[in-house]
CSV table of C-alpha atoms in Angstrom, one decimal:
chain,number,residue,atom,x,y,z
A,9,MET,CA,29.5,20.2,-7.9
A,10,GLU,CA,30.7,19.1,-4.4
A,11,THR,CA,30.6,21.3,-1.4
A,12,ASN,CA,31.4,21.0,2.2
A,13,THR,CA,28.2,21.2,4.0
A,14,PRO,CA,26.5,19.6,7.1
A,15,GLN,CA,24.8,16.6,6.2
A,16,ASN,CA,21.2,16.0,6.3
A,17,LEU,CA,21.0,13.8,9.2
A,18,SER,CA,17.4,13.2,8.8
A,19,LEU,CA,17.4,11.6,5.5
A,20,SER,CA,20.2,9.3,6.7
A,21,PHE,CA,18.1,8.2,9.9
A,22,TYR,CA,15.2,7.6,7.7
A,23,ARG,CA,17.3,5.4,5.4
A,24,MET,CA,18.5,3.4,8.5
A,25,ALA,CA,15.0,3.2,10.0
A,26,MET,CA,13.6,2.1,6.5
A,27,GLY,CA,16.5,-0.5,6.0
A,28,LEU,CA,15.7,-2.1,9.6
A,29,LEU,CA,11.8,-2.1,8.9
A,30,LEU,CA,12.3,-3.5,5.4
A,31,THR,CA,14.5,-6.1,6.9
A,32,LEU,CA,11.9,-6.9,9.3
A,33,ILE,CA,9.4,-7.4,6.7
A,34,ALA,CA,11.3,-9.7,4.9
A,35,VAL,CA,12.1,-11.9,8.1
A,36,ARG,CA,8.2,-12.0,8.9
A,37,TYR,CA,7.8,-13.6,5.7
A,38,PHE,CA,9.9,-16.5,6.8
A,39,TYR,CA,8.8,-16.6,10.1
A,40,ASN,CA,5.1,-16.6,9.3
A,41,GLY,CA,5.4,-19.2,6.1
A,42,TRP,CA,4.1,-16.3,3.8
A,43,ILE,CA,6.5,-17.1,1.0
A,44,ASP,CA,5.1,-20.5,0.4
A,45,GLU,CA,1.3,-19.6,1.3
A,46,LEU,CA,1.2,-16.4,-0.9
A,47,PHE,CA,3.6,-17.2,-3.8
A,48,ILE,CA,4.5,-20.8,-4.1
A,49,ALA,CA,1.5,-23.0,-2.9
A,50,PRO,CA,-1.0,-21.0,-5.2
A,51,SER,CA,-1.3,-22.5,-8.6
A,52,TYR,CA,-2.9,-19.4,-10.0
A,53,HIS,CA,-1.9,-15.6,-9.3
A,54,PHE,CA,-4.1,-12.7,-10.3
A,55,HIS,CA,-2.0,-10.5,-12.6
A,56,TYR,CA,-2.1,-6.9,-13.2
A,57,PHE,CA,-2.9,-5.5,-16.6
A,58,GLY,CA,-0.2,-6.3,-19.1
A,59,LEU,CA,1.8,-8.4,-16.5
A,60,SER,CA,0.5,-11.8,-17.1
A,61,TRP,CA,4.2,-12.6,-17.7
A,62,TRP,CA,5.0,-11.6,-14.3
A,63,LYS,CA,5.0,-14.7,-12.3
A,64,PRO,CA,6.7,-16.3,-8.9
A,65,LEU,CA,9.9,-17.9,-9.4
A,66,PRO,CA,10.5,-21.5,-8.5
A,67,PRO,CA,10.6,-22.1,-4.6
A,68,PHE,CA,14.4,-21.7,-4.4
A,69,GLY,CA,14.3,-18.5,-6.2
A,70,MET,CA,11.4,-17.0,-4.3
A,71,TYR,CA,13.3,-17.9,-0.9
A,72,GLY,CA,16.5,-16.1,-2.6
A,73,VAL,CA,14.3,-12.9,-3.3
A,74,PHE,CA,13.3,-12.6,0.5
A,75,PHE,CA,17.1,-13.6,1.7
A,76,SER,CA,18.4,-10.9,-0.5
A,77,LEU,CA,15.8,-8.5,0.9
A,78,ILE,CA,17.2,-9.1,4.5
A,79,LEU,CA,20.8,-9.0,3.5
A,80,PHE,CA,20.5,-5.7,1.4
A,81,GLY,CA,17.9,-4.3,4.1
A,82,ILE,CA,20.9,-4.5,6.5
A,83,PHE,CA,23.4,-2.9,4.2
A,84,PHE,CA,20.7,-0.3,3.2
A,85,ALA,CA,20.4,0.5,7.1
A,86,LEU,CA,24.1,0.6,7.7
A,87,ASN,CA,25.1,2.8,4.6
A,88,ILE,CA,26.9,-0.4,3.1
A,89,PHE,CA,26.9,-0.4,-0.8
A,90,PRO,CA,23.9,2.1,-0.4
A,91,LYS,CA,23.3,2.6,-3.9
A,92,ILE,CA,23.3,-0.9,-4.7
A,93,SER,CA,21.4,-2.0,-1.6
A,94,ALA,CA,18.5,0.8,-2.6
A,95,TRP,CA,18.2,-0.6,-6.5
A,96,THR,CA,18.4,-4.2,-5.0
A,97,LEU,CA,15.6,-3.4,-2.5
A,98,LEU,CA,13.5,-1.3,-5.3
A,99,VAL,CA,13.6,-4.4,-7.6
A,100,GLY,CA,12.7,-7.1,-4.9
A,101,PHE,CA,9.8,-5.2,-3.4
A,102,THR,CA,8.4,-4.0,-7.0
A,103,TYR,CA,8.6,-7.6,-8.0
A,104,ILE,CA,6.7,-8.9,-4.9
A,105,GLU,CA,4.2,-6.2,-5.1
A,106,PHE,CA,3.1,-6.9,-8.6
A,107,LEU,CA,3.1,-10.9,-8.3
A,108,ASP,CA,-0.8,-10.9,-7.2
A,109,LYS,CA,-3.3,-8.4,-7.2
A,110,ALA,CA,-4.7,-10.4,-4.0
A,111,THR,CA,-1.7,-9.3,-2.0
A,112,TYR,CA,-1.6,-5.6,-2.8
A,113,LEU,CA,-0.8,-3.6,0.1
A,114,ASN,CA,-0.7,0.4,0.4
A,115,HIS,CA,2.8,0.1,2.5
A,116,TYR,CA,4.4,-1.8,-0.3
A,117,TYR,CA,3.5,0.6,-2.9
A,118,LEU,CA,4.9,3.5,-0.4
A,119,ILE,CA,7.9,1.4,0.0
A,120,THR,CA,8.8,1.2,-3.8
A,121,LEU,CA,8.3,4.8,-4.2
A,122,VAL,CA,10.6,5.6,-1.6
A,123,LEU,CA,13.3,3.3,-2.5
A,124,PHE,CA,13.0,4.8,-6.2
A,125,LEU,CA,14.0,8.1,-4.7
A,126,PHE,CA,16.9,6.6,-2.7
A,127,ALA,CA,17.9,4.6,-5.7
A,128,LEU,CA,17.6,7.8,-8.1
A,129,PHE,CA,19.6,10.3,-6.0
A,130,PRO,CA,23.3,9.9,-5.6
A,131,THR,CA,24.2,9.1,-2.0
A,132,LYS,CA,26.1,12.4,-1.6
A,133,SER,CA,23.2,14.4,-3.0
A,134,LEU,CA,21.1,13.5,0.3
A,135,THR,CA,22.5,16.6,1.9
A,136,ASP,CA,20.9,18.7,-0.5
A,137,LYS,CA,17.8,20.4,1.1
A,138,ARG,CA,16.1,20.1,-2.3
A,139,VAL,CA,16.4,16.2,-2.2
A,140,LEU,CA,14.9,16.5,1.4
A,141,ASN,CA,11.9,18.3,0.3
A,142,VAL,CA,11.4,15.7,-2.4
A,143,PHE,CA,11.1,13.1,0.1
A,144,ARG,CA,8.7,15.3,2.2
A,145,LEU,CA,6.6,15.6,-0.7
A,146,GLN,CA,6.2,12.1,-1.2
A,147,ILE,CA,4.9,11.4,2.4
A,148,ALA,CA,2.6,14.5,2.1
A,149,LEU,CA,1.0,13.1,-0.9
A,150,VAL,CA,0.1,9.8,1.0
A,151,TYR,CA,-1.2,11.7,3.9
A,152,ILE,CA,-3.3,14.2,1.6
A,153,PHE,CA,-4.7,11.5,-0.7
A,154,ALA,CA,-5.6,9.4,2.4
A,155,GLY,CA,-7.5,12.4,3.7
A,156,VAL,CA,-9.2,13.0,0.5
A,157,ALA,CA,-10.2,9.3,0.3
A,158,LYS,CA,-12.1,9.7,3.7
A,159,PHE,CA,-14.5,12.3,2.2
A,160,ASN,CA,-16.9,10.2,0.6
A,161,TYR,CA,-20.8,9.4,1.3
A,162,GLU,CA,-20.1,6.5,3.3
A,163,TRP,CA,-17.6,8.0,5.7
A,164,VAL,CA,-19.1,11.6,6.2
A,165,VAL,CA,-22.8,10.9,6.0
A,166,LEU,CA,-23.5,7.2,7.0
A,167,GLY,CA,-20.5,6.9,9.3
A,168,GLN,CA,-19.3,3.5,7.9
A,169,PRO,CA,-17.4,1.8,8.1
A,170,LEU,CA,-16.1,3.0,11.4
A,171,ALA,CA,-19.6,2.5,13.1
A,172,ILE,CA,-19.0,-1.2,12.5
A,173,TRP,CA,-15.5,-1.3,13.4
A,174,PHE,CA,-16.1,0.6,16.8
A,175,LYS,CA,-19.1,-0.8,17.8
A,176,ASP,CA,-17.7,-3.2,20.7
A,177,ILE,CA,-15.7,-0.2,21.7
A,178,PHE,CA,-18.8,2.1,21.9
A,179,THR,CA,-21.0,-0.6,23.6
A,180,ALA,CA,-18.2,-1.1,26.2
A,181,LEU,CA,-18.1,2.7,26.6
A,182,SER,CA,-22.0,2.6,27.4
A,183,ILE,CA,-22.5,4.9,24.3
A,184,PRO,CA,-26.2,4.7,23.7
A,185,GLN,CA,-27.0,3.3,20.0
A,186,ASP,CA,-28.5,6.5,18.7
A,187,TYR,CA,-25.2,8.3,19.2
A,188,GLN,CA,-22.6,5.8,17.9
A,189,VAL,CA,-23.2,6.4,14.2
A,190,PRO,CA,-22.8,10.4,14.9
A,191,LEU,CA,-19.8,9.7,16.9
A,192,ALA,CA,-18.4,7.4,14.1
A,193,ARG,CA,-19.3,10.1,11.4
A,194,ALA,CA,-17.6,12.8,13.6
A,195,ILE,CA,-14.3,10.5,13.9
A,196,GLY,CA,-14.3,10.1,10.3
A,197,VAL,CA,-14.2,13.4,9.4
A,198,PHE,CA,-11.7,14.4,12.0
A,199,THR,CA,-9.4,11.5,10.5
A,200,GLY,CA,-9.8,13.0,7.0
A,201,ILE,CA,-9.0,16.4,8.3
A,202,PHE,CA,-6.0,15.2,10.2
A,203,GLU,CA,-4.5,13.5,7.2
A,204,LEU,CA,-5.3,16.5,5.2
A,205,SER,CA,-4.0,19.0,7.3
A,206,LEU,CA,-1.0,16.7,8.8
A,207,PRO,CA,2.0,17.8,6.3
A,208,PHE,CA,1.2,21.4,6.8
A,209,PHE,CA,1.5,21.6,10.6
A,210,LEU,CA,4.5,19.1,10.3
A,211,SER,CA,6.3,21.7,8.3
A,212,ARG,CA,5.7,24.6,10.8
A,213,PRO,CA,8.1,24.6,13.8
A,214,THR,CA,5.6,26.2,16.0
A,215,THR,CA,3.1,23.3,15.6
A,216,ARG,CA,5.5,20.5,14.5
A,217,PHE,CA,5.7,18.8,18.1
A,218,GLY,CA,2.3,18.9,18.6
A,219,ALA,CA,1.4,17.6,15.3
A,220,TYR,CA,3.7,14.8,15.5
A,221,MET,CA,2.5,13.7,19.0
A,222,VAL,CA,-1.2,13.4,17.5
A,223,ALA,CA,0.3,11.4,14.5
A,224,LEU,CA,1.7,9.0,17.1
A,225,VAL,CA,-1.4,8.7,19.1
A,226,PHE,CA,-3.2,8.0,15.6
A,227,HIS,CA,-0.6,5.7,14.0
A,228,ILE,CA,-0.3,3.7,17.3
A,229,SER,CA,-4.0,3.6,17.7
A,230,THR,CA,-4.6,2.1,14.2
A,231,TYR,CA,-1.8,-0.4,14.6
A,232,PHE,CA,-3.4,-1.9,17.7
A,233,CYS,CA,-7.0,-1.6,16.6
A,234,PHE,CA,-6.7,-2.8,12.8
A,235,ASN,CA,-4.7,-5.5,11.0
A,236,ILE,CA,-2.9,-3.2,8.6
A,237,GLY,CA,0.5,-4.6,9.0
A,238,VAL,CA,3.6,-2.1,9.4
A,239,PHE,CA,1.9,0.7,7.6
A,240,PRO,CA,1.5,2.6,10.8
A,241,LEU,CA,5.3,2.1,11.6
A,242,ILE,CA,6.4,3.4,8.1
A,243,MET,CA,4.3,6.5,8.6
A,244,MET,CA,5.7,7.1,12.1
A,245,ILE,CA,9.1,6.9,10.6
A,246,SER,CA,8.3,8.9,7.4
A,247,ALA,CA,6.8,11.9,9.5
A,248,THR,CA,10.3,12.4,11.2
A,249,LEU,CA,11.5,13.7,7.7
A,250,PHE,CA,9.7,17.0,8.6
A,251,PHE,CA,11.6,17.6,11.6
A,252,ASP,CA,14.8,19.8,11.3
A,253,PRO,CA,17.4,18.0,9.3
A,254,LYS,CA,19.7,17.8,12.0
A,255,TRP,CA,17.4,16.7,14.6
A,256,PRO,CA,19.1,13.1,14.8
A,257,SER,CA,22.0,15.1,16.6
A,258,ILE,CA,20.2,14.6,19.8
A,259,LEU,CA,20.9,11.0,19.7
A,260,GLY,CA,24.5,11.9,20.4
A,261,SER,CA,27.8,12.4,17.9
A,262,LYS,CA,28.9,8.9,18.3
A,263,PHE,CA,25.7,7.5,17.1
A,264,CYS,CA,25.6,9.7,14.2
A,265,ASN,CA,29.1,9.4,13.1
A,266,PHE,CA,28.7,5.7,13.4
A,267,PHE,CA,25.2,4.9,11.9
A,268,LEU,CA,24.6,8.3,10.1
A,269,ASN,CA,27.9,9.2,8.8
A,270,ASN,CA,30.0,12.0,9.7
A,271,PRO,CA,28.3,15.0,10.0
A,272,HIS,CA,30.6,17.0,7.6
A,273,ILE,CA,31.3,15.4,4.3
A,274,LYS,CA,31.4,16.4,0.8
A,275,SER,CA,28.2,16.7,-0.4
A,276,LEU,CA,26.9,16.7,-4.1
A,277,ARG,CA,24.3,19.1,-5.2
A,278,ILE,CA,21.9,17.7,-7.8
A,279,LYS,CA,21.2,19.4,-11.3
A,280,PRO,CA,17.5,21.4,-11.7
A,281,ALA,CA,17.4,19.1,-14.8
A,282,LEU,CA,16.8,16.1,-12.9
A,283,TYR,CA,13.7,17.5,-11.3
A,284,THR,CA,12.2,18.3,-14.6
A,285,SER,CA,13.1,15.2,-16.4
A,286,ILE,CA,12.2,12.7,-13.7
A,287,LEU,CA,10.6,14.0,-10.7
A,288,ILE,CA,7.8,15.6,-12.5
A,289,PRO,CA,6.8,12.6,-14.4
A,290,PHE,CA,7.3,10.7,-11.2
A,291,PHE,CA,4.7,12.7,-9.1
A,292,SER,CA,2.3,13.5,-11.9
A,293,PHE,CA,2.0,9.8,-12.4
A,294,GLN,CA,1.3,9.2,-8.8
A,295,ILE,CA,-1.2,12.1,-8.8
A,296,PHE,CA,-3.0,10.4,-11.8
A,297,LEU,CA,-3.2,7.0,-10.3
A,298,ALA,CA,-4.6,8.4,-7.0
A,299,THR,CA,-7.4,10.7,-8.8
A,300,ARG,CA,-8.4,8.5,-11.7
A,301,HIS,CA,-11.3,7.0,-9.9
A,302,PHE,CA,-12.9,10.2,-10.0
A,303,PHE,CA,-13.3,10.0,-13.7
A,304,ILE,CA,-14.7,6.4,-13.7
A,305,ASP,CA,-18.5,6.0,-13.7
A,306,GLY,CA,-20.1,4.1,-11.0
A,307,GLN,CA,-19.5,3.7,-7.2
A,308,LEU,CA,-15.7,3.2,-6.4
A,309,PHE,CA,-16.4,0.6,-3.4
A,310,TRP,CA,-18.8,-1.2,-5.7
A,311,HIS,CA,-16.6,-1.8,-8.7
A,312,GLU,CA,-13.1,-0.8,-7.2
A,313,ARG,CA,-11.9,0.5,-10.5
A,314,GLY,CA,-9.0,3.0,-9.2
A,315,PHE,CA,-9.2,1.7,-5.9
A,316,ASN,CA,-5.6,0.4,-5.6
A,317,PHE,CA,-2.8,2.8,-5.8
A,318,SER,CA,-4.9,5.6,-4.7
A,319,TRP,CA,-4.3,5.7,-0.8
A,320,HIS,CA,-7.6,4.3,0.3
A,321,VAL,CA,-6.3,3.0,3.6
A,322,MET,CA,-9.0,1.0,5.5
A,323,ALA,CA,-11.9,3.0,3.7
A,324,VAL,CA,-14.4,0.2,3.5
A,325,GLU,CA,-15.6,-2.9,4.9
A,326,LYS,CA,-16.4,-5.4,2.2
A,327,ALA,CA,-17.5,-9.1,2.1
A,328,GLY,CA,-18.4,-11.2,-0.8
A,329,TYR,CA,-19.9,-14.6,-2.0
A,330,LEU,CA,-18.8,-16.1,-5.2
A,331,ARG,CA,-19.1,-19.5,-7.0
A,332,TYR,CA,-19.0,-19.9,-11.0
A,333,LEU,CA,-21.2,-21.8,-13.2
A,334,ILE,CA,-19.6,-23.8,-16.1
A,335,LYS,CA,-21.4,-24.9,-19.0
A,336,THR,CA,-19.5,-26.9,-21.5
A,337,PRO,CA,-21.0,-28.1,-24.7
A,338,GLY,CA,-21.9,-32.0,-24.5
A,339,LEU,CA,-21.4,-31.8,-20.5
A,340,GLU,CA,-23.5,-31.3,-17.5
A,341,PRO,CA,-23.5,-27.8,-16.1
A,342,LYS,CA,-21.3,-27.7,-13.0
A,343,TRP,CA,-20.5,-25.2,-10.0
A,344,VAL,CA,-16.8,-24.3,-9.5
A,345,TYR,CA,-15.8,-22.7,-6.0
A,346,PRO,CA,-12.8,-20.6,-5.9
A,347,SER,CA,-11.7,-22.2,-2.8
A,348,ASP,CA,-11.3,-25.3,-4.7
A,349,THR,CA,-8.2,-23.7,-6.5
A,350,LEU,CA,-7.1,-20.4,-4.7
A,351,SER,CA,-5.5,-19.7,-1.4
A,352,ASP,CA,-7.5,-18.5,1.3
A,353,LEU,CA,-6.5,-14.9,0.7
A,354,GLN,CA,-7.3,-15.1,-2.6
A,355,SER,CA,-10.5,-16.9,-2.2
A,356,LYS,CA,-11.4,-13.8,0.1
A,357,MET,CA,-10.4,-11.3,-2.2
A,358,ILE,CA,-11.8,-12.5,-5.2
A,359,GLY,CA,-15.3,-12.3,-3.7
A,360,MET,CA,-15.1,-8.5,-3.4
A,361,ARG,CA,-13.3,-7.8,-6.7
A,362,PRO,CA,-15.2,-7.6,-10.0
A,363,ASP,CA,-11.9,-7.5,-12.1
A,364,MET,CA,-10.8,-10.6,-10.2
A,365,ILE,CA,-13.9,-12.4,-10.9
A,366,ILE,CA,-13.8,-11.6,-14.6
A,367,GLN,CA,-10.0,-12.5,-14.7
A,368,PHE,CA,-10.5,-16.0,-12.9
A,369,ALA,CA,-13.4,-16.8,-15.3
A,370,HIS,CA,-11.0,-16.2,-18.1
A,371,HIS,CA,-8.6,-18.8,-16.6
A,372,ILE,CA,-11.6,-21.3,-15.8
A,373,ALA,CA,-12.5,-21.2,-19.5
A,374,ASP,CA,-8.8,-21.7,-20.4
A,375,VAL,CA,-8.5,-24.9,-18.6
A,376,HIS,CA,-12.0,-26.2,-20.2
A,377,PRO,CA,-12.6,-27.4,-23.4
A,378,LYS,CA,-13.4,-24.7,-26.4
A,379,GLY,CA,-16.7,-23.4,-26.2
A,380,THR,CA,-17.2,-23.3,-22.5
A,381,GLN,CA,-19.0,-20.5,-21.0
A,382,VAL,CA,-18.5,-19.2,-17.6
A,383,PHE,CA,-21.2,-17.5,-15.5
A,384,ALA,CA,-20.9,-16.0,-11.9
A,385,GLU,CA,-23.2,-16.1,-8.8
A,386,SER,CA,-21.6,-13.1,-7.4
A,387,PHE,CA,-23.1,-11.2,-4.2
A,388,ILE,CA,-21.1,-8.1,-2.5
A,389,SER,CA,-22.0,-6.4,0.8
A,390,ILE,CA,-20.6,-2.9,1.3
A,391,ASN,CA,-20.2,-1.7,5.2
A,392,GLY,CA,-22.5,-4.3,6.7
A,393,ARG,CA,-25.5,-3.6,4.1
A,394,PRO,CA,-27.5,-6.5,2.7
A,395,ALA,CA,-25.6,-8.3,-0.1
A,396,GLU,CA,-26.5,-7.3,-3.6
A,397,ARG,CA,-26.1,-9.4,-6.7
A,398,TYR,CA,-23.1,-8.0,-9.0
A,399,PHE,CA,-23.3,-10.0,-12.1
A,400,ASP,CA,-26.3,-11.3,-13.9
A,401,LEU,CA,-26.3,-15.2,-13.6
A,402,ASN,CA,-27.1,-15.2,-17.2
A,403,ALA,CA,-24.2,-13.2,-18.6
A,404,ASN,CA,-21.4,-15.0,-20.1
A,405,LEU,CA,-18.4,-13.4,-18.5
A,406,LEU,CA,-16.1,-14.4,-21.1
A,407,GLU,CA,-17.7,-11.8,-23.3
A,408,ARG,CA,-16.7,-9.0,-20.7
A,409,PRO,CA,-13.1,-7.6,-21.3
A,410,VAL,CA,-10.7,-7.8,-17.9
A,411,PRO,CA,-10.8,-4.5,-16.4
A,412,TRP,CA,-7.7,-2.9,-16.0
């Protein structure tokens, strides 16, 4: 059913801003040489469960993927072939996201979710208030689960890892040592409460402006204090979805007409069946991923099962040391170091991720004669505490299944 209704300018603005940001992300890969460093140069990639066949393309193909992201990012921003652009960006970013566990980023996960929604809904349906609410729910879930992730023993009781990260700042401000951990603890609790409550304050007209100002200060601070890429920029843009749907009109009618389409177009209202058949499973699966770690035995920061895709943003400070002991029948035992084969990023991540340690052990066995046994000398440190041994050096890792 088509009706003449004012266009939802906020979603159009969001589409434009995200398109430009996705273009910037792809350009940065070219500029920083990340395409070769992360996807072409490494001889091995850590695959996700069931995706051992998901591999990088040859160099020409990988560069082509990122070039297409730039092109269709611009198209998406300018509303040129919006449906094709959304699907192309969705496929491209999803492909990149799942090429290697070592390159996992929370904001790439968010990008794929948002692009799925843009690809799902017909362009004309973006004028439907219910569609705007779907996008708002998506962003709200990110904030809420990021807030939930902060309420753990490390943050609330020990004040870690904030006490480590802010130590130099506290010292520069002449804050006594005895007060640094309690202050870090208070900052951690505030951060959790802030993230949990922000969607609700942004949804209320009376508190929206103040909440967004606090969000800006928060995200700008994290952008300059921590190396977390464009995630703060994405969230600053995404938070505008909670504004009045017509707020971009303050940018002027010429801007809105040219970049955000004519404010009065024939709009398409979606059918309720779409919500029940696609959106309920879509959001239910997200909630499952974000909460699954609660049902897994052991300490999350130690084993990291259920850590990814659960919005644990800047939640822990970890370091790891790893080397493998290889025992092949008829040959002398030898030590193998991950850095001999893996990239710098992969070598850093594998030392902290038991699932990656086991997965690479199976790879080592595959390139050695049959009957080879693989053992690991692995130590992991959490939030500055002394490193502890993770695997028994006498336990053959090949007898352990690869965690998923």
